[in-house]
GROMACS .gro file of C-alpha atoms in nm:
model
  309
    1UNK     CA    1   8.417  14.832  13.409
    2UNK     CA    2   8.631  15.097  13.230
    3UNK     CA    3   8.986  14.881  13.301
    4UNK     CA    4   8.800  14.546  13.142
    5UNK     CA    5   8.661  14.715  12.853
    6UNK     CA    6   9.091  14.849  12.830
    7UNK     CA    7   9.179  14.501  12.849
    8UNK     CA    8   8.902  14.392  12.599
    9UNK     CA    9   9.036  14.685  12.383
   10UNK     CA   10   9.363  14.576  12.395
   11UNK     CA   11   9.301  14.212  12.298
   12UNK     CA   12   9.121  14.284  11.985
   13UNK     CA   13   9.428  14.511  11.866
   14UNK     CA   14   9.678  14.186  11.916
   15UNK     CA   15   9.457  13.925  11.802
   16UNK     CA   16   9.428  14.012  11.419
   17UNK     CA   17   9.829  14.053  11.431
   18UNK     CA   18   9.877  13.682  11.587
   19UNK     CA   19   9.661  13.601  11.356
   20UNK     CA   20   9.842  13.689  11.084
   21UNK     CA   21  10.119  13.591  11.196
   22UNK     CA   22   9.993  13.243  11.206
   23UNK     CA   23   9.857  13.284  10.892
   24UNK     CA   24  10.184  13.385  10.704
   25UNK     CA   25  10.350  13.076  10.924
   26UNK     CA   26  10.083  12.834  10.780
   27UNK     CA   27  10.114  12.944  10.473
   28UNK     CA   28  10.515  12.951  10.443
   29UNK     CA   29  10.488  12.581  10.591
   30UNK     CA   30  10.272  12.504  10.321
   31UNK     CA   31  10.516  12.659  10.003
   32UNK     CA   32  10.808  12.461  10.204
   33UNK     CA   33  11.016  12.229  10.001
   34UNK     CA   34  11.125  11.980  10.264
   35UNK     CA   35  11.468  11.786  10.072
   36UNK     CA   36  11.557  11.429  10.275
   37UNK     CA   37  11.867  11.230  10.164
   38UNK     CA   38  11.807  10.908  10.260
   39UNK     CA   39  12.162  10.719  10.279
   40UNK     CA   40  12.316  10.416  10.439
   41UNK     CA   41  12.725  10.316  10.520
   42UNK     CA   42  12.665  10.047  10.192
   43UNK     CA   43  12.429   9.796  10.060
   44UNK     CA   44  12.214   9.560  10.235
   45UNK     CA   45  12.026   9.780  10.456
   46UNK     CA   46  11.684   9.796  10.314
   47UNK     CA   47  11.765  10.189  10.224
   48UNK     CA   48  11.556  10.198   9.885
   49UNK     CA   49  11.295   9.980  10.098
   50UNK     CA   50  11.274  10.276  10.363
   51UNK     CA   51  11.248  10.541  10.097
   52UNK     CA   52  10.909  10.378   9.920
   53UNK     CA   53  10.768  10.300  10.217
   54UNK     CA   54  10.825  10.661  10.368
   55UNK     CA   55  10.749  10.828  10.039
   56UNK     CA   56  10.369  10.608  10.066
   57UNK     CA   57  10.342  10.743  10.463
   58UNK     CA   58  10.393  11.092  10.363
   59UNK     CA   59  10.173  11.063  10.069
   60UNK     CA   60   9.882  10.907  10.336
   61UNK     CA   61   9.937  11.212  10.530
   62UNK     CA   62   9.845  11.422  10.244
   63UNK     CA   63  10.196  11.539  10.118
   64UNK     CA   64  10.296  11.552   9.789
   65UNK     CA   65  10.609  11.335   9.723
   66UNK     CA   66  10.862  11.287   9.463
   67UNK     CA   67  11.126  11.032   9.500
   68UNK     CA   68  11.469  11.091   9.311
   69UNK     CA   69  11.644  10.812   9.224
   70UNK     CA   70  12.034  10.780   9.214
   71UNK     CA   71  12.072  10.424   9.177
   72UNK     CA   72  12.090  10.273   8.801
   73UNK     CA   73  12.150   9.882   8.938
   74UNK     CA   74  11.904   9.598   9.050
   75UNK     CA   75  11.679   9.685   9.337
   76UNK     CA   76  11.664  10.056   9.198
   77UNK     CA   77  11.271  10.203   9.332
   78UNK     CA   78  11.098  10.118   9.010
   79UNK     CA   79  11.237   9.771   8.971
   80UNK     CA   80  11.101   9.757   9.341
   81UNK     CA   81  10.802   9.879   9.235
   82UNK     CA   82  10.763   9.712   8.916
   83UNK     CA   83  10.791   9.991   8.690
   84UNK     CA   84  10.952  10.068   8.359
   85UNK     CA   85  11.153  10.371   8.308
   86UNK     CA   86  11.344  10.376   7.986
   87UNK     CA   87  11.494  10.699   8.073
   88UNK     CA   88  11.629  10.914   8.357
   89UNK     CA   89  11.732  11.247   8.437
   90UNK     CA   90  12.048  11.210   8.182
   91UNK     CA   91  11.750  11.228   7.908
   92UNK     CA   92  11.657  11.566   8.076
   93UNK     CA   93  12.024  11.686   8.048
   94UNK     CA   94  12.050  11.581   7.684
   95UNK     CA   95  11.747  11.767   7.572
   96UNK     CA   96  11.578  11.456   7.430
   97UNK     CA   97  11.340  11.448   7.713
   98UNK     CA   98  11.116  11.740   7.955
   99UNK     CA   99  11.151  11.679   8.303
  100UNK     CA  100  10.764  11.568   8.300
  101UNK     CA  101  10.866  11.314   8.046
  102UNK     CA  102  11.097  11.170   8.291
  103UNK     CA  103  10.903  11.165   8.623
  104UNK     CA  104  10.734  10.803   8.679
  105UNK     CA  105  10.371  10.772   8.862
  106UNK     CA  106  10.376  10.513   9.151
  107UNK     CA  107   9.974  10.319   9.234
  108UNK     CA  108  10.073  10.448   9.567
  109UNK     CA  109  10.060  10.844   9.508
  110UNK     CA  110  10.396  10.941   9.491
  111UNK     CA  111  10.623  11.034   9.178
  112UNK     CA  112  10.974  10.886   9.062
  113UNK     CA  113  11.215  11.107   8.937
  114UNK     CA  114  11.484  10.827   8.787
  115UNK     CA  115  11.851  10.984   8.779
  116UNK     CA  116  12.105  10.750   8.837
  117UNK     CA  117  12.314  10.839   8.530
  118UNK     CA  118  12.233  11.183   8.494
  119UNK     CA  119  12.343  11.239   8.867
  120UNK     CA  120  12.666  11.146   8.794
  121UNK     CA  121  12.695  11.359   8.472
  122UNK     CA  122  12.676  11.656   8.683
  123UNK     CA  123  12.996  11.787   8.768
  124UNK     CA  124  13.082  11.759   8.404
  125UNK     CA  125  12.821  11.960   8.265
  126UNK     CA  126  12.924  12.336   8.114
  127UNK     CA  127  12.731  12.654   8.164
  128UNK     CA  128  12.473  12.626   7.897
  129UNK     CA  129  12.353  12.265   8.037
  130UNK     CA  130  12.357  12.385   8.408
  131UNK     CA  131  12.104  12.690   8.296
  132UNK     CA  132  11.889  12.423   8.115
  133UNK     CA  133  11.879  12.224   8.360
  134UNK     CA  134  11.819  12.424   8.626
  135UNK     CA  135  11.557  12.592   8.411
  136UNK     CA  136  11.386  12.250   8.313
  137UNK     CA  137  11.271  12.228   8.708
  138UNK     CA  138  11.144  12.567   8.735
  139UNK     CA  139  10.809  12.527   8.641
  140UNK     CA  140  10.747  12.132   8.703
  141UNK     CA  141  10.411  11.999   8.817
  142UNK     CA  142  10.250  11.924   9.032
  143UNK     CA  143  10.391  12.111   9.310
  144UNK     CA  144  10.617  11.875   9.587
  145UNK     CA  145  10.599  11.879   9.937
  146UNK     CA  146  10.872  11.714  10.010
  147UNK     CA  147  11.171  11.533   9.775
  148UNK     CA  148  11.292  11.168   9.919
  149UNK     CA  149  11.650  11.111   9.763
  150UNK     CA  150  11.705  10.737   9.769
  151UNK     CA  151  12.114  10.797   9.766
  152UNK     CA  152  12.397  10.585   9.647
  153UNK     CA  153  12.549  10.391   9.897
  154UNK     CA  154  12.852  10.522  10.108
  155UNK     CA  155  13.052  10.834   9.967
  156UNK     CA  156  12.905  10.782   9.618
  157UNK     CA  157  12.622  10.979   9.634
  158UNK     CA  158  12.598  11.364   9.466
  159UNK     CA  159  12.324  11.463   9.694
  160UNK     CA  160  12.466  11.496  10.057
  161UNK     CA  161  12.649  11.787   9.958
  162UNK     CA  162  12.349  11.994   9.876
  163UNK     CA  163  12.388  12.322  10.041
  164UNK     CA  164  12.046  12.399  10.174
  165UNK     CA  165  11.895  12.465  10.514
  166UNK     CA  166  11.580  12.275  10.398
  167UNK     CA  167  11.830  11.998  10.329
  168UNK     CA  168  11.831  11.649  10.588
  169UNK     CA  169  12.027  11.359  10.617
  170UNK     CA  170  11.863  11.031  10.710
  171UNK     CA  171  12.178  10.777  10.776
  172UNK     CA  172  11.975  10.463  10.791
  173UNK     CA  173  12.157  10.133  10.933
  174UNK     CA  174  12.089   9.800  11.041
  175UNK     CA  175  12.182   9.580  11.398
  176UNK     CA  176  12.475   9.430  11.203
  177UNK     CA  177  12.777   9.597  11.352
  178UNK     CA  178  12.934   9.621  10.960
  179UNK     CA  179  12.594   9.832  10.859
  180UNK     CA  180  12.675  10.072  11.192
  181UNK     CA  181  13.086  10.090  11.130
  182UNK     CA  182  12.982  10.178  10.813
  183UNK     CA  183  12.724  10.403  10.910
  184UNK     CA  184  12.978  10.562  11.145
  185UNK     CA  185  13.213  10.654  10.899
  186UNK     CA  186  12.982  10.762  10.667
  187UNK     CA  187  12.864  11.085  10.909
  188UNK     CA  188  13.212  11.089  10.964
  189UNK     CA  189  13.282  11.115  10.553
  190UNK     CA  190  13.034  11.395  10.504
  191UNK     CA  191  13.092  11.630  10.860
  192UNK     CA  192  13.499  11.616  10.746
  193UNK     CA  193  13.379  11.709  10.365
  194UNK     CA  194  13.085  11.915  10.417
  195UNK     CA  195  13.114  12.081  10.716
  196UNK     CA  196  12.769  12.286  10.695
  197UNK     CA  197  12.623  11.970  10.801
  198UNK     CA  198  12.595  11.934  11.180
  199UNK     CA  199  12.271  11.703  11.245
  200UNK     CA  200  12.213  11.384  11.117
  201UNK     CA  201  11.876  11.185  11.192
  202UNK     CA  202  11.933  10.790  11.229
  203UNK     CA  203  11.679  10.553  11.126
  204UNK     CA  204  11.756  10.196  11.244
  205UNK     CA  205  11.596   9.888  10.956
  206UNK     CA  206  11.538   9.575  11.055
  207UNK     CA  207  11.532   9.574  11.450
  208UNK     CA  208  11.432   9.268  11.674
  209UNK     CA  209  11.333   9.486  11.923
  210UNK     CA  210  11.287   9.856  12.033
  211UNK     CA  211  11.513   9.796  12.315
  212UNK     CA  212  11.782   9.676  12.014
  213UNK     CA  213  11.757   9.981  11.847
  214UNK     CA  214  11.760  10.247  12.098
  215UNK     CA  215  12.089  10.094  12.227
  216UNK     CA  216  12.215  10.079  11.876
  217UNK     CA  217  12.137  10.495  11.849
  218UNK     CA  218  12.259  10.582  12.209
  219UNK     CA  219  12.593  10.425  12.109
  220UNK     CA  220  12.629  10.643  11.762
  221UNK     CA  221  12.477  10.925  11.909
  222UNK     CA  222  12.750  10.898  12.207
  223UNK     CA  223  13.040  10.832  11.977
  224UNK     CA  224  12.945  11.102  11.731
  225UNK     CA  225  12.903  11.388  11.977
  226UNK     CA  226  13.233  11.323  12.166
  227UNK     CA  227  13.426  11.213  11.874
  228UNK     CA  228  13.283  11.418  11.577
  229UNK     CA  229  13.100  11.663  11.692
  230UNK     CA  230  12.769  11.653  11.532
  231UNK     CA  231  12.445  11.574  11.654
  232UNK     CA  232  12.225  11.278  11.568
  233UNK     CA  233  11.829  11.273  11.636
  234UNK     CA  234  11.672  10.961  11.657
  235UNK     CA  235  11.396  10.893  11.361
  236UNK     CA  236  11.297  10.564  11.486
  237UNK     CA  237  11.316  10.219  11.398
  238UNK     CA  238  11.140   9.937  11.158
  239UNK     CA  239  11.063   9.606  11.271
  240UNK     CA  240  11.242   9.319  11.087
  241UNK     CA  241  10.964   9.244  10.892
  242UNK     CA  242  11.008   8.855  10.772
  243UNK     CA  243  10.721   8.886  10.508
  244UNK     CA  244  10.829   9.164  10.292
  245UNK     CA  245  10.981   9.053   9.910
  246UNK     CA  246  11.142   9.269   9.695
  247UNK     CA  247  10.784   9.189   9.440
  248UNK     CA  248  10.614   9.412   9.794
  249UNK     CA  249  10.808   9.632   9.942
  250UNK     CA  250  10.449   9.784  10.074
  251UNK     CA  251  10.313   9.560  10.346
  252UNK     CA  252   9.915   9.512  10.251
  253UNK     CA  253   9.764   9.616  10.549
  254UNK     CA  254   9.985   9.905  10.568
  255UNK     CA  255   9.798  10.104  10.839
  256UNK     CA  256   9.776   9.818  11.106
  257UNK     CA  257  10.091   9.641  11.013
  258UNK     CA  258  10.376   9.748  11.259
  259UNK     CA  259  10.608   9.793  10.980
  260UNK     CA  260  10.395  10.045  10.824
  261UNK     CA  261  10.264  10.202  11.155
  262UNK     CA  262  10.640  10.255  11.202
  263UNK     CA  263  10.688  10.465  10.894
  264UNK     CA  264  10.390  10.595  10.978
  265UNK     CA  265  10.554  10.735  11.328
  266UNK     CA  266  10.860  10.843  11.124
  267UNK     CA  267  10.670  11.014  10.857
  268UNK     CA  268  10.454  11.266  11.088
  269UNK     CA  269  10.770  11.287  11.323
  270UNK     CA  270  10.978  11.426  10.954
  271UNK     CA  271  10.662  11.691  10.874
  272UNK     CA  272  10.723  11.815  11.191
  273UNK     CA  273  11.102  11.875  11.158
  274UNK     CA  274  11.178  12.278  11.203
  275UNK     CA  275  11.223  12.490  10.857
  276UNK     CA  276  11.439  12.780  10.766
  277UNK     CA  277  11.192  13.071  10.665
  278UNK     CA  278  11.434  13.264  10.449
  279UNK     CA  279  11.519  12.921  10.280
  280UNK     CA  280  11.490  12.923   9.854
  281UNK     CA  281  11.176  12.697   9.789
  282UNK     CA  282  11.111  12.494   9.488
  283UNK     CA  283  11.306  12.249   9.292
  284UNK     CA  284  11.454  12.457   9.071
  285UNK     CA  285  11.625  12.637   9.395
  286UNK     CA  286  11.705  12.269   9.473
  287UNK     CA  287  11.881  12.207   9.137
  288UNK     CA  288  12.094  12.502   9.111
  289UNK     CA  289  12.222  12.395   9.484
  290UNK     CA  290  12.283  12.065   9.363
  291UNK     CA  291  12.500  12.148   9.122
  292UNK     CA  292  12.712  12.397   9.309
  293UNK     CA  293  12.774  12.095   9.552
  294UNK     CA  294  12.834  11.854   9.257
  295UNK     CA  295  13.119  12.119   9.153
  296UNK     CA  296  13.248  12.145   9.493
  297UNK     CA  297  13.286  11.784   9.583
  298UNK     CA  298  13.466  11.754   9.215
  299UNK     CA  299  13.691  11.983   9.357
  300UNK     CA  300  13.743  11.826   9.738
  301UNK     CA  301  13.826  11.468   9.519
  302UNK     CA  302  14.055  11.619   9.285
  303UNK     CA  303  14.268  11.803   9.607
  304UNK     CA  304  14.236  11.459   9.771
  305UNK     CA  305  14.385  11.236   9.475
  306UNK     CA  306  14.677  11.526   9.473
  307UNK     CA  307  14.716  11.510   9.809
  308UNK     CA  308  14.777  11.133   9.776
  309UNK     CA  309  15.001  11.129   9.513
   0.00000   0.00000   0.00000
């Protein structure tokens, strides 16, 4: 009787420290800024397609989303979506508009952060714009879960060089074999130029079949580990899904539709992903580190175009 009532001692004393433990775990998960680049090898792979219907699966699953946009051309996320934005995160750079001004509200929950030009203005910006710009996301509302970035196609982009833990790669490509050359080269591209990045997770579009697409992965993943070194983790894949028009890029039965259901799967299989705990939260932390990248990839182009001359 006197050893149980030991052990009965001793579990009360550990309980209310797991406890808190699981507490402070919960609640870091909660304050986590999850950052996704979602890229492809070059156009014609249903990438900005992916991002709103992943940004609408996350949003279902009670995460707050904001989408930033890179791309300024046709099929941009609010043209999908049928939405005007006169002005982008070049607006927020030049002072004339507040971040809040900026951001776009979707009918399906999540926000749109339009920076196509202003992306590309960042490299050139001088001390005093980096500071306001870094300040202008320090106290935006409301609070984000998690950031999509719908990313230029190929090398273009300014975001895959963001130096964050918190920071993922989603390389999405099709069955064509161009889309996964292209794909190839791009993980190649970034693991030669940004060597901090060592995982990439695949997401195949437009698939006949399951069968399709899990050869298509085992063949990258293969290639990229003996070749390149890096490791690739399988996201999923979406169903070719002959209905879908640029005028709906949101299937209307999105929960029993296999298209959606399939986002679904990737969205809960993303909120999942492991976090860093000592990782900077919040999108101002997200800023500054998108900047320093912008500065260093500057840098790693001007040594190239010297080294080619």
């Amino acid at each position: 009787m006197a050893e149980s009532g030991r052990i009965r001692a001793r579990c009360s004393l550990t309980e209310p420290i797991h406890d808190q433990a699981e507490g402070l775990r919960r609640l870091l998960v909660q304050n986590f800024l999850r950052i996704v680049t979602l890229t492809s090898g070059g156009t014609g792979t249903g990438n900005t397609t992916a991002v709103v219907n992943l940004a609408a699966a996350l949003t279902r699953n009670g995460k707050s989303v904001l989408v930033i946009d890179e791309n300024t051309g046709a099929g941009n996320v609010c043209e999908l979506l049928g939405l005007n934005a006169h002005r982008d995160l070049l607006d927020v750079i030049r002072r004339d508009k507040t971040v809040q001004e900026v951001v776009v509200g979707s009918v399906h929950g999540f926000s749109i952060l339009p920076a196509g030009r202003g992306m590309r203005a960042l490299e050139k910006l001088n001390v005093g714009d980096r500071a306001h710009l870094i300040g202008s996301f320090a106290h935006i509302t409301p609070s984000f879960d998690v950031v999509l970035i719908d990313a230029a196609p190929g090398k273009a982009s300014r975001s895959l060089s963001l130096a964050l833990s918190s920071h993922e790669i989603v390389v999405v490509a099709s069955p064509e074999p161009a889309s996964i050359t292209a794909a190839y080269a791009l993980i190649k591209h970034i693991g030669g130029n940004h060597q901090n990045k060592r995982r990439y997770h695949i997401l195949i579009n437009k698939a006949v079949t399951e069968i399709e697409a899990n050869t298509i992965f085992s063949n990258m993943e293969s290639a990229a580990k003996r070749y390149l070194g890096v490791s690739l983790q399988f996201l999923g894949y979406i169903p070719y899904e002959h209905k879908l028009c640029p005028d709906n890029p949101l299937p209307k039965s999105f929960s029993a539709a296999s298209f959606g259901a399939a986002f679904q799967h990737a969205a809960e299989s993303l909120i999942h992903w492991p976090f860093e705990e000592d990782e900077g939260r919040g999108l101002e932390r997200f800023m500054q580190c998108l900047l320093q990248g912008s500065s260093g990839s500057q840098g790693a182009r001007m040594n190239a175009a010297t080294a080619e001359s």
